[in-house]
Amino acid sequence: MDLNKKKIQRHLSGFFAGRKIHFLKETDSTNTYAADLLRKGAQEGDIVIADCQTHGRGRMERAWYSPSGKNIFTSIILKPVLHPSSASQITLTAGVAVTEVISEFCDGKVTVKWPNDVLIGGKKVCGILSEMKTRDDKI
């Protein structure tokens, strides 16, 4: 894995996301791994980064091709104070945020294909999959 844990932690220093980063050579799915961490008491802002996913997935349980050394597969644990009916705002906000960040580094036209894909010059470069667990009326 070419990702440098210390460098990423240094850049995230002071932010709530990234106080704890779990680097994995391979996992079935970063979302599945993050959900398991959450059940074991993980904190909001914990991040899972994997070089490869063996069972990555997209919306509607579609398979997500996740080869080693080609992409960044990441999940962030969030514990928003939102009613579950408002949770879709997380995916939409993440799409806009990713688009804005990539636009700073990319000359191509960066757009969002609603609700969860980021495109550069019409080609998909990012998919955002939000999943939630609820108890009563709380996420």
mmCIF file of N, CA and C in Angstrom:
data_model
loop_
_atom_site.group_PDB
_atom_site.id
_atom_site.type_symbol
_atom_site.label_atom_id
_atom_site.label_comp_id
_atom_site.label_asym_id
_atom_site.label_seq_id
_atom_site.Cartn_x
_atom_site.Cartn_y
_atom_site.Cartn_z
ATOM 1 N N MET A 1 0.849 -1.170 0.000
ATOM 2 C CA MET A 1 0.000 0.000 0.000
ATOM 3 C C MET A 1 0.898 1.238 0.000
ATOM 4 N N ASP A 2 0.690 2.138 -0.942
ATOM 5 C CA ASP A 2 1.506 3.343 -1.045
ATOM 6 C C ASP A 2 1.034 4.457 -0.123
ATOM 7 N N LEU A 3 -0.061 4.253 0.582
ATOM 8 C CA LEU A 3 -0.570 5.278 1.465
ATOM 9 C C LEU A 3 0.324 5.390 2.686
ATOM 10 N N ASN A 4 0.597 6.589 3.108
ATOM 11 C CA ASN A 4 1.481 6.829 4.229
ATOM 12 C C ASN A 4 0.646 7.249 5.433
ATOM 13 N N LYS A 5 0.500 6.328 6.389
ATOM 14 C CA LYS A 5 -0.352 6.561 7.557
ATOM 15 C C LYS A 5 0.073 7.806 8.338
ATOM 16 N N LYS A 6 1.360 7.951 8.596
ATOM 17 C CA LYS A 6 1.827 9.101 9.380
ATOM 18 C C LYS A 6 1.548 10.419 8.666
ATOM 19 N N LYS A 7 1.741 10.439 7.358
ATOM 20 C CA LYS A 7 1.499 11.661 6.584
ATOM 21 C C LYS A 7 0.011 12.024 6.608
ATOM 22 N N ILE A 8 -0.851 11.026 6.435
ATOM 23 C CA ILE A 8 -2.293 11.285 6.468
ATOM 24 C C ILE A 8 -2.704 11.772 7.854
ATOM 25 N N GLN A 9 -2.211 11.123 8.907
ATOM 26 C CA GLN A 9 -2.545 11.548 10.263
ATOM 27 C C GLN A 9 -2.064 12.969 10.532
ATOM 28 N N ARG A 10 -0.900 13.318 10.025
ATOM 29 C CA ARG A 10 -0.373 14.668 10.210
ATOM 30 C C ARG A 10 -1.294 15.697 9.539
ATOM 31 N N HIS A 11 -1.774 15.393 8.340
ATOM 32 C CA HIS A 11 -2.649 16.317 7.623
ATOM 33 C C HIS A 11 -4.026 16.428 8.268
ATOM 34 N N LEU A 12 -4.448 15.386 8.960
ATOM 35 C CA LEU A 12 -5.757 15.406 9.614
ATOM 36 C C LEU A 12 -5.680 15.853 11.071
ATOM 37 N N SER A 13 -4.493 16.165 11.543
ATOM 38 C CA SER A 13 -4.315 16.586 12.929
ATOM 39 C C SER A 13 -5.208 17.794 13.229
ATOM 40 N N GLY A 14 -5.963 17.688 14.327
ATOM 41 C CA GLY A 14 -6.848 18.778 14.719
ATOM 42 C C GLY A 14 -8.262 18.637 14.198
ATOM 43 N N PHE A 15 -8.506 17.715 13.284
ATOM 44 C CA PHE A 15 -9.846 17.472 12.774
ATOM 45 C C PHE A 15 -10.466 16.300 13.530
ATOM 46 N N PHE A 16 -11.800 16.276 13.597
ATOM 47 C CA PHE A 16 -12.435 15.150 14.284
ATOM 48 C C PHE A 16 -12.268 13.864 13.475
ATOM 49 N N ALA A 17 -12.239 13.974 12.161
ATOM 50 C CA ALA A 17 -12.063 12.779 11.319
ATOM 51 C C ALA A 17 -10.587 12.461 11.213
ATOM 52 N N GLY A 18 -10.242 11.238 11.518
ATOM 53 C CA GLY A 18 -8.869 10.807 11.363
ATOM 54 C C GLY A 18 -8.069 10.720 12.636
ATOM 55 N N ARG A 19 -8.710 10.956 13.766
ATOM 56 C CA ARG A 19 -7.962 10.791 15.025
ATOM 57 C C ARG A 19 -7.466 9.354 15.141
ATOM 58 N N LYS A 20 -8.267 8.416 14.614
ATOM 59 C CA LYS A 20 -7.840 7.025 14.568
ATOM 60 C C LYS A 20 -8.080 6.522 13.146
ATOM 61 N N ILE A 21 -7.017 6.012 12.538
ATOM 62 C CA ILE A 21 -7.101 5.510 11.169
ATOM 63 C C ILE A 21 -6.734 4.033 11.167
ATOM 64 N N HIS A 22 -7.578 3.236 10.553
ATOM 65 C CA HIS A 22 -7.342 1.795 10.425
ATOM 66 C C HIS A 22 -6.898 1.534 8.984
ATOM 67 N N PHE A 23 -5.624 1.219 8.776
ATOM 68 C CA PHE A 23 -5.093 0.916 7.454
ATOM 69 C C PHE A 23 -5.130 -0.596 7.248
ATOM 70 N N LEU A 24 -5.671 -1.014 6.125
ATOM 71 C CA LEU A 24 -5.789 -2.436 5.824
ATOM 72 C C LEU A 24 -5.239 -2.710 4.431
ATOM 73 N N LYS A 25 -4.489 -3.765 4.298
ATOM 74 C CA LYS A 25 -4.035 -4.194 2.972
ATOM 75 C C LYS A 25 -5.242 -4.646 2.159
ATOM 76 N N GLU A 26 -6.135 -5.397 2.821
ATOM 77 C CA GLU A 26 -7.309 -5.944 2.139
ATOM 78 C C GLU A 26 -8.431 -6.130 3.153
ATOM 79 N N THR A 27 -9.654 -5.884 2.727
ATOM 80 C CA THR A 27 -10.839 -6.149 3.532
ATOM 81 C C THR A 27 -11.982 -6.490 2.596
ATOM 82 N N ASP A 28 -13.029 -7.074 3.141
ATOM 83 C CA ASP A 28 -14.178 -7.357 2.288
ATOM 84 C C ASP A 28 -14.792 -6.035 1.806
ATOM 85 N N SER A 29 -15.027 -5.114 2.729
ATOM 86 C CA SER A 29 -15.604 -3.810 2.418
ATOM 87 C C SER A 29 -15.239 -2.853 3.546
ATOM 88 N N THR A 30 -14.813 -1.656 3.228
ATOM 89 C CA THR A 30 -14.485 -0.707 4.282
ATOM 90 C C THR A 30 -15.733 -0.344 5.086
ATOM 91 N N ASN A 31 -16.899 -0.282 4.430
ATOM 92 C CA ASN A 31 -18.137 0.008 5.164
ATOM 93 C C ASN A 31 -18.466 -1.112 6.147
ATOM 94 N N THR A 32 -18.306 -2.359 5.718
ATOM 95 C CA THR A 32 -18.567 -3.490 6.608
ATOM 96 C C THR A 32 -17.594 -3.481 7.773
ATOM 97 N N TYR A 33 -16.330 -3.213 7.494
ATOM 98 C CA TYR A 33 -15.306 -3.164 8.535
ATOM 99 C C TYR A 33 -15.620 -2.041 9.526
ATOM 100 N N ALA A 34 -16.015 -0.871 9.009
ATOM 101 C CA ALA A 34 -16.353 0.264 9.873
ATOM 102 C C ALA A 34 -17.571 -0.049 10.740
ATOM 103 N N ALA A 35 -18.570 -0.716 10.179
ATOM 104 C CA ALA A 35 -19.763 -1.087 10.956
ATOM 105 C C ALA A 35 -19.387 -2.031 12.093
ATOM 106 N N ASP A 36 -18.464 -2.955 11.820
ATOM 107 C CA ASP A 36 -17.996 -3.866 12.864
ATOM 108 C C ASP A 36 -17.247 -3.095 13.953
ATOM 109 N N LEU A 37 -16.409 -2.142 13.556
ATOM 110 C CA LEU A 37 -15.706 -1.312 14.533
ATOM 111 C C LEU A 37 -16.699 -0.532 15.398
ATOM 112 N N LEU A 38 -17.746 -0.028 14.773
ATOM 113 C CA LEU A 38 -18.756 0.741 15.491
ATOM 114 C C LEU A 38 -19.437 -0.121 16.556
ATOM 115 N N ARG A 39 -19.756 -1.360 16.191
ATOM 116 C CA ARG A 39 -20.356 -2.286 17.164
ATOM 117 C C ARG A 39 -19.415 -2.544 18.342
ATOM 118 N N LYS A 40 -18.112 -2.423 18.094
ATOM 119 C CA LYS A 40 -17.108 -2.659 19.139
ATOM 120 C C LYS A 40 -16.729 -1.377 19.883
ATOM 121 N N GLY A 41 -17.438 -0.272 19.605
ATOM 122 C CA GLY A 41 -17.205 0.951 20.354
ATOM 123 C C GLY A 41 -16.380 2.013 19.667
ATOM 124 N N ALA A 42 -16.167 1.914 18.374
ATOM 125 C CA ALA A 42 -15.393 2.933 17.655
ATOM 126 C C ALA A 42 -16.048 4.303 17.833
ATOM 127 N N GLN A 43 -15.234 5.322 17.703
ATOM 128 C CA GLN A 43 -15.697 6.691 17.889
ATOM 129 C C GLN A 43 -16.016 7.363 16.557
ATOM 130 N N GLU A 44 -16.827 8.409 16.635
ATOM 131 C CA GLU A 44 -17.100 9.205 15.445
ATOM 132 C C GLU A 44 -15.781 9.771 14.933
ATOM 133 N N GLY A 45 -15.603 9.721 13.637
ATOM 134 C CA GLY A 45 -14.387 10.234 13.019
ATOM 135 C C GLY A 45 -13.340 9.181 12.745
ATOM 136 N N ASP A 46 -13.525 7.955 13.285
ATOM 137 C CA ASP A 46 -12.598 6.877 12.935
ATOM 138 C C ASP A 46 -12.694 6.622 11.435
ATOM 139 N N ILE A 47 -11.555 6.367 10.816
ATOM 140 C CA ILE A 47 -11.492 6.163 9.363
ATOM 141 C C ILE A 47 -10.924 4.781 9.063
ATOM 142 N N VAL A 48 -11.488 4.134 8.051
ATOM 143 C CA VAL A 48 -10.969 2.862 7.550
ATOM 144 C C VAL A 48 -10.478 3.115 6.130
ATOM 145 N N ILE A 49 -9.225 2.742 5.867
ATOM 146 C CA ILE A 49 -8.640 2.878 4.525
ATOM 147 C C ILE A 49 -8.099 1.516 4.127
ATOM 148 N N ALA A 50 -8.468 1.067 2.938
ATOM 149 C CA ALA A 50 -7.981 -0.220 2.445
ATOM 150 C C ALA A 50 -7.396 -0.066 1.050
ATOM 151 N N ASP A 51 -6.377 -0.858 0.778
ATOM 152 C CA ASP A 51 -5.778 -0.882 -0.555
ATOM 153 C C ASP A 51 -6.641 -1.684 -1.527
ATOM 154 N N CYS A 52 -7.400 -2.635 -0.990
ATOM 155 C CA CYS A 52 -8.210 -3.520 -1.831
ATOM 156 C C CYS A 52 -9.449 -3.955 -1.054
ATOM 157 N N GLN A 53 -10.570 -4.062 -1.752
ATOM 158 C CA GLN A 53 -11.786 -4.629 -1.175
ATOM 159 C C GLN A 53 -12.154 -5.876 -1.973
ATOM 160 N N THR A 54 -12.433 -6.963 -1.276
ATOM 161 C CA THR A 54 -12.800 -8.199 -1.976
ATOM 162 C C THR A 54 -14.288 -8.268 -2.292
ATOM 163 N N HIS A 55 -15.089 -7.507 -1.560
ATOM 164 C CA HIS A 55 -16.536 -7.481 -1.784
ATOM 165 C C HIS A 55 -17.068 -6.056 -1.655
ATOM 166 N N GLY A 56 -16.399 -5.120 -2.344
ATOM 167 C CA GLY A 56 -16.872 -3.744 -2.343
ATOM 168 C C GLY A 56 -18.258 -3.687 -2.958
ATOM 169 N N ARG A 57 -19.031 -2.703 -2.540
ATOM 170 C CA ARG A 57 -20.386 -2.603 -3.081
ATOM 171 C C ARG A 57 -20.782 -1.141 -3.250
ATOM 172 N N GLY A 58 -21.706 -0.967 -4.152
ATOM 173 C CA GLY A 58 -22.261 0.358 -4.397
ATOM 174 C C GLY A 58 -23.728 0.369 -4.021
ATOM 175 N N ARG A 59 -24.431 1.347 -4.538
ATOM 176 C CA ARG A 59 -25.868 1.425 -4.277
ATOM 177 C C ARG A 59 -26.567 0.175 -4.791
ATOM 178 N N MET A 60 -27.642 -0.165 -4.101
ATOM 179 C CA MET A 60 -28.478 -1.313 -4.470
ATOM 180 C C MET A 60 -27.677 -2.607 -4.528
ATOM 181 N N GLU A 61 -26.653 -2.702 -3.647
ATOM 182 C CA GLU A 61 -25.812 -3.901 -3.520
ATOM 183 C C GLU A 61 -25.048 -4.265 -4.798
ATOM 184 N N ARG A 62 -24.857 -3.297 -5.695
ATOM 185 C CA ARG A 62 -24.068 -3.552 -6.899
ATOM 186 C C ARG A 62 -22.615 -3.796 -6.500
ATOM 187 N N ALA A 63 -21.954 -4.689 -7.205
ATOM 188 C CA ALA A 63 -20.539 -4.964 -6.939
ATOM 189 C C ALA A 63 -19.719 -3.728 -7.306
ATOM 190 N N TRP A 64 -18.707 -3.438 -6.487
ATOM 191 C CA TRP A 64 -17.819 -2.308 -6.729
ATOM 192 C C TRP A 64 -16.424 -2.876 -6.929
ATOM 193 N N TYR A 65 -15.893 -2.760 -8.133
ATOM 194 C CA TYR A 65 -14.580 -3.275 -8.473
ATOM 195 C C TYR A 65 -13.528 -2.526 -7.673
ATOM 196 N N SER A 66 -12.735 -3.250 -6.889
ATOM 197 C CA SER A 66 -11.822 -2.620 -5.934
ATOM 198 C C SER A 66 -10.418 -3.204 -6.006
ATOM 199 N N PRO A 67 -9.698 -2.996 -7.112
ATOM 200 C CA PRO A 67 -8.373 -3.608 -7.263
ATOM 201 C C PRO A 67 -7.299 -2.945 -6.403
ATOM 202 N N SER A 68 -6.311 -3.711 -6.039
ATOM 203 C CA SER A 68 -5.188 -3.217 -5.238
ATOM 204 C C SER A 68 -4.349 -2.215 -6.036
ATOM 205 N N GLY A 69 -3.915 -1.160 -5.354
ATOM 206 C CA GLY A 69 -2.991 -0.202 -5.950
ATOM 207 C C GLY A 69 -3.577 0.738 -6.969
ATOM 208 N N LYS A 70 -4.888 0.779 -7.116
ATOM 209 C CA LYS A 70 -5.500 1.609 -8.159
ATOM 210 C C LYS A 70 -6.360 2.747 -7.623
ATOM 211 N N ASN A 71 -6.890 2.589 -6.423
ATOM 212 C CA ASN A 71 -7.852 3.549 -5.894
ATOM 213 C C ASN A 71 -7.675 3.701 -4.394
ATOM 214 N N ILE A 72 -8.468 4.561 -3.814
ATOM 215 C CA ILE A 72 -8.511 4.716 -2.364
ATOM 216 C C ILE A 72 -9.907 4.292 -1.922
ATOM 217 N N PHE A 73 -9.963 3.312 -1.057
ATOM 218 C CA PHE A 73 -11.239 2.817 -0.538
ATOM 219 C C PHE A 73 -11.311 3.240 0.923
ATOM 220 N N THR A 74 -12.263 4.088 1.234
ATOM 221 C CA THR A 74 -12.302 4.729 2.543
ATOM 222 C C THR A 74 -13.718 4.777 3.098
ATOM 223 N N SER A 75 -13.831 4.568 4.395
ATOM 224 C CA SER A 75 -15.095 4.773 5.114
ATOM 225 C C SER A 75 -14.798 5.603 6.352
ATOM 226 N N ILE A 76 -15.722 6.491 6.677
ATOM 227 C CA ILE A 76 -15.609 7.341 7.861
ATOM 228 C C ILE A 76 -16.833 7.105 8.726
ATOM 229 N N ILE A 77 -16.600 6.863 10.002
ATOM 230 C CA ILE A 77 -17.712 6.662 10.930
ATOM 231 C C ILE A 77 -18.234 8.021 11.376
ATOM 232 N N LEU A 78 -19.519 8.233 11.137
ATOM 233 C CA LEU A 78 -20.192 9.459 11.563
ATOM 234 C C LEU A 78 -21.329 9.097 12.503
ATOM 235 N N LYS A 79 -21.589 9.959 13.453
ATOM 236 C CA LYS A 79 -22.715 9.783 14.369
ATOM 237 C C LYS A 79 -23.496 11.101 14.398
ATOM 238 N N PRO A 80 -24.150 11.416 13.289
ATOM 239 C CA PRO A 80 -24.818 12.716 13.193
ATOM 240 C C PRO A 80 -26.053 12.799 14.098
ATOM 241 N N VAL A 81 -26.317 14.005 14.549
ATOM 242 C CA VAL A 81 -27.531 14.246 15.321
ATOM 243 C C VAL A 81 -28.593 14.681 14.320
ATOM 244 N N LEU A 82 -29.161 13.691 13.662
ATOM 245 C CA LEU A 82 -30.178 13.918 12.634
ATOM 246 C C LEU A 82 -31.279 12.888 12.807
ATOM 247 N N HIS A 83 -32.462 13.245 12.391
ATOM 248 C CA HIS A 83 -33.523 12.249 12.295
ATOM 249 C C HIS A 83 -33.202 11.390 11.073
ATOM 250 N N PRO A 84 -33.437 10.088 11.139
ATOM 251 C CA PRO A 84 -33.109 9.219 10.001
ATOM 252 C C PRO A 84 -33.685 9.688 8.665
ATOM 253 N N SER A 85 -34.812 10.375 8.688
ATOM 254 C CA SER A 85 -35.405 10.856 7.427
ATOM 255 C C SER A 85 -34.541 11.924 6.753
ATOM 256 N N SER A 86 -33.616 12.514 7.488
ATOM 257 C CA SER A 86 -32.729 13.547 6.935
ATOM 258 C C SER A 86 -31.359 13.001 6.559
ATOM 259 N N ALA A 87 -31.131 11.711 6.744
ATOM 260 C CA ALA A 87 -29.800 11.122 6.540
ATOM 261 C C ALA A 87 -29.298 11.240 5.111
ATOM 262 N N SER A 88 -30.188 11.320 4.145
ATOM 263 C CA SER A 88 -29.732 11.423 2.748
ATOM 264 C C SER A 88 -28.916 12.690 2.511
ATOM 265 N N GLN A 89 -29.056 13.668 3.380
ATOM 266 C CA GLN A 89 -28.272 14.901 3.258
ATOM 267 C C GLN A 89 -26.775 14.619 3.375
ATOM 268 N N ILE A 90 -26.418 13.557 4.092
ATOM 269 C CA ILE A 90 -25.002 13.228 4.273
ATOM 270 C C ILE A 90 -24.371 12.867 2.934
ATOM 271 N N THR A 91 -25.026 12.017 2.166
ATOM 272 C CA THR A 91 -24.498 11.611 0.859
ATOM 273 C C THR A 91 -24.392 12.807 -0.075
ATOM 274 N N LEU A 92 -25.424 13.626 -0.111
ATOM 275 C CA LEU A 92 -25.417 14.790 -0.999
ATOM 276 C C LEU A 92 -24.321 15.777 -0.611
ATOM 277 N N THR A 93 -24.168 16.014 0.680
ATOM 278 C CA THR A 93 -23.132 16.929 1.163
ATOM 279 C C THR A 93 -21.743 16.376 0.862
ATOM 280 N N ALA A 94 -21.556 15.078 1.069
ATOM 281 C CA ALA A 94 -20.262 14.456 0.773
ATOM 282 C C ALA A 94 -19.926 14.586 -0.712
ATOM 283 N N GLY A 95 -20.901 14.386 -1.575
ATOM 284 C CA GLY A 95 -20.673 14.518 -3.021
ATOM 285 C C GLY A 95 -20.209 15.910 -3.402
ATOM 286 N N VAL A 96 -20.841 16.922 -2.838
ATOM 287 C CA VAL A 96 -20.459 18.307 -3.114
ATOM 288 C C VAL A 96 -19.058 18.585 -2.555
ATOM 289 N N ALA A 97 -18.788 18.117 -1.336
ATOM 290 C CA ALA A 97 -17.476 18.359 -0.714
ATOM 291 C C ALA A 97 -16.354 17.704 -1.516
ATOM 292 N N VAL A 98 -16.546 16.460 -1.932
ATOM 293 C CA VAL A 98 -15.524 15.763 -2.724
ATOM 294 C C VAL A 98 -15.304 16.490 -4.044
ATOM 295 N N THR A 99 -16.376 16.922 -4.665
ATOM 296 C CA THR A 99 -16.278 17.648 -5.933
ATOM 297 C C THR A 99 -15.476 18.938 -5.754
ATOM 298 N N GLU A 100 -15.737 19.668 -4.685
ATOM 299 C CA GLU A 100 -15.009 20.916 -4.448
ATOM 300 C C GLU A 100 -13.529 20.667 -4.216
ATOM 301 N N VAL A 101 -13.189 19.633 -3.450
ATOM 302 C CA VAL A 101 -11.777 19.336 -3.190
ATOM 303 C C VAL A 101 -11.068 18.899 -4.464
ATOM 304 N N ILE A 102 -11.666 17.982 -5.217
ATOM 305 C CA ILE A 102 -11.036 17.502 -6.450
ATOM 306 C C ILE A 102 -10.867 18.646 -7.445
ATOM 307 N N SER A 103 -11.819 19.567 -7.483
ATOM 308 C CA SER A 103 -11.737 20.710 -8.407
ATOM 309 C C SER A 103 -10.497 21.562 -8.162
ATOM 310 N N GLU A 104 -10.013 21.583 -6.922
ATOM 311 C CA GLU A 104 -8.809 22.361 -6.617
ATOM 312 C C GLU A 104 -7.555 21.751 -7.235
ATOM 313 N N PHE A 105 -7.593 20.461 -7.544
ATOM 314 C CA PHE A 105 -6.406 19.750 -8.031
ATOM 315 C C PHE A 105 -6.537 19.247 -9.456
ATOM 316 N N CYS A 106 -7.704 19.395 -10.037
ATOM 317 C CA CYS A 106 -7.956 18.786 -11.346
ATOM 318 C C CYS A 106 -8.403 19.835 -12.349
ATOM 319 N N ASP A 107 -7.765 19.804 -13.516
ATOM 320 C CA ASP A 107 -8.133 20.750 -14.565
ATOM 321 C C ASP A 107 -9.425 20.362 -15.274
ATOM 322 N N GLY A 108 -9.798 19.082 -15.192
ATOM 323 C CA GLY A 108 -11.000 18.614 -15.885
ATOM 324 C C GLY A 108 -12.262 19.139 -15.231
ATOM 325 N N LYS A 109 -13.363 19.018 -15.934
ATOM 326 C CA LYS A 109 -14.637 19.472 -15.402
ATOM 327 C C LYS A 109 -15.132 18.450 -14.383
ATOM 328 N N VAL A 110 -15.192 18.851 -13.115
ATOM 329 C CA VAL A 110 -15.618 17.970 -12.029
ATOM 330 C C VAL A 110 -17.084 18.259 -11.719
ATOM 331 N N THR A 111 -17.900 17.222 -11.749
ATOM 332 C CA THR A 111 -19.332 17.375 -11.500
ATOM 333 C C THR A 111 -19.829 16.251 -10.589
ATOM 334 N N VAL A 112 -21.034 16.446 -10.083
ATOM 335 C CA VAL A 112 -21.708 15.412 -9.307
ATOM 336 C C VAL A 112 -22.813 14.842 -10.171
ATOM 337 N N LYS A 113 -22.845 13.529 -10.262
ATOM 338 C CA LYS A 113 -23.976 12.837 -10.882
ATOM 339 C C LYS A 113 -24.824 12.366 -9.708
ATOM 340 N N TRP A 114 -25.927 13.049 -9.502
ATOM 341 C CA TRP A 114 -26.757 12.799 -8.322
ATOM 342 C C TRP A 114 -27.300 11.386 -8.317
ATOM 343 N N PRO A 115 -27.331 10.749 -7.156
ATOM 344 C CA PRO A 115 -27.072 11.358 -5.858
ATOM 345 C C PRO A 115 -25.669 11.126 -5.307
ATOM 346 N N ASN A 116 -24.847 10.246 -5.921
ATOM 347 C CA ASN A 116 -23.650 9.840 -5.172
ATOM 348 C C ASN A 116 -22.378 9.612 -5.978
ATOM 349 N N ASP A 117 -22.314 10.065 -7.184
ATOM 350 C CA ASP A 117 -21.112 9.848 -7.992
ATOM 351 C C ASP A 117 -20.431 11.171 -8.314
ATOM 352 N N VAL A 118 -19.105 11.159 -8.320
ATOM 353 C CA VAL A 118 -18.321 12.325 -8.713
ATOM 354 C C VAL A 118 -17.639 11.975 -10.032
ATOM 355 N N LEU A 119 -17.743 12.875 -11.000
ATOM 356 C CA LEU A 119 -17.210 12.650 -12.340
ATOM 357 C C LEU A 119 -16.173 13.716 -12.694
ATOM 358 N N ILE A 120 -15.174 13.309 -13.457
ATOM 359 C CA ILE A 120 -14.236 14.256 -14.060
ATOM 360 C C ILE A 120 -14.328 14.035 -15.560
ATOM 361 N N GLY A 121 -14.709 15.083 -16.262
ATOM 362 C CA GLY A 121 -14.866 14.969 -17.707
ATOM 363 C C GLY A 121 -15.847 13.868 -18.091
ATOM 364 N N GLY A 122 -16.864 13.666 -17.281
ATOM 365 C CA GLY A 122 -17.888 12.665 -17.573
ATOM 366 C C GLY A 122 -17.543 11.247 -17.142
ATOM 367 N N LYS A 123 -16.349 11.026 -16.581
ATOM 368 C CA LYS A 123 -15.939 9.690 -16.139
ATOM 369 C C LYS A 123 -15.974 9.606 -14.614
ATOM 370 N N LYS A 124 -16.552 8.523 -14.117
ATOM 371 C CA LYS A 124 -16.706 8.351 -12.673
ATOM 372 C C LYS A 124 -15.353 8.144 -12.000
ATOM 373 N N VAL A 125 -15.100 8.959 -10.966
ATOM 374 C CA VAL A 125 -13.872 8.835 -10.186
ATOM 375 C C VAL A 125 -14.154 8.552 -8.716
ATOM 376 N N CYS A 126 -15.413 8.665 -8.311
ATOM 377 C CA CYS A 126 -15.749 8.458 -6.911
ATOM 378 C C CYS A 126 -17.211 8.060 -6.784
ATOM 379 N N GLY A 127 -17.452 7.103 -5.916
ATOM 380 C CA GLY A 127 -18.815 6.729 -5.547
ATOM 381 C C GLY A 127 -18.941 6.852 -4.045
ATOM 382 N N ILE A 128 -20.043 7.385 -3.582
ATOM 383 C CA ILE A 128 -20.261 7.570 -2.149
ATOM 384 C C ILE A 128 -21.417 6.684 -1.727
ATOM 385 N N LEU A 129 -21.146 5.809 -0.767
ATOM 386 C CA LEU A 129 -22.177 4.911 -0.253
ATOM 387 C C LEU A 129 -22.341 5.181 1.229
ATOM 388 N N SER A 130 -23.474 5.728 1.605
ATOM 389 C CA SER A 130 -23.777 5.974 3.014
ATOM 390 C C SER A 130 -24.683 4.856 3.513
ATOM 391 N N GLU A 131 -24.351 4.357 4.684
ATOM 392 C CA GLU A 131 -25.181 3.335 5.326
ATOM 393 C C GLU A 131 -25.422 3.791 6.752
ATOM 394 N N MET A 132 -26.566 3.414 7.306
ATOM 395 C CA MET A 132 -26.833 3.841 8.674
ATOM 396 C C MET A 132 -27.464 2.725 9.491
ATOM 397 N N LYS A 133 -27.225 2.841 10.769
ATOM 398 C CA LYS A 133 -27.854 1.980 11.759
ATOM 399 C C LYS A 133 -28.701 2.899 12.627
ATOM 400 N N THR A 134 -29.916 2.470 12.950
ATOM 401 C CA THR A 134 -30.786 3.307 13.768
ATOM 402 C C THR A 134 -31.265 2.552 14.998
ATOM 403 N N ARG A 135 -31.596 3.351 15.995
ATOM 404 C CA ARG A 135 -32.228 2.823 17.196
ATOM 405 C C ARG A 135 -33.280 3.851 17.572
ATOM 406 N N ASP A 136 -34.521 3.392 17.685
ATOM 407 C CA ASP A 136 -35.643 4.300 17.900
ATOM 408 C C ASP A 136 -35.684 5.290 16.732
ATOM 409 N N ASP A 137 -35.675 6.573 17.007
ATOM 410 C CA ASP A 137 -35.668 7.573 15.938
ATOM 411 C C ASP A 137 -34.323 8.272 15.816
ATOM 412 N N LYS A 138 -33.253 7.551 16.170
ATOM 413 C CA LYS A 138 -31.919 8.156 16.139
ATOM 414 C C LYS A 138 -30.983 7.325 15.281
ATOM 415 N N ILE A 139 -30.085 8.031 14.611
ATOM 416 C CA ILE A 139 -29.046 7.362 13.836
ATOM 417 C C ILE A 139 -27.976 6.894 14.791
#
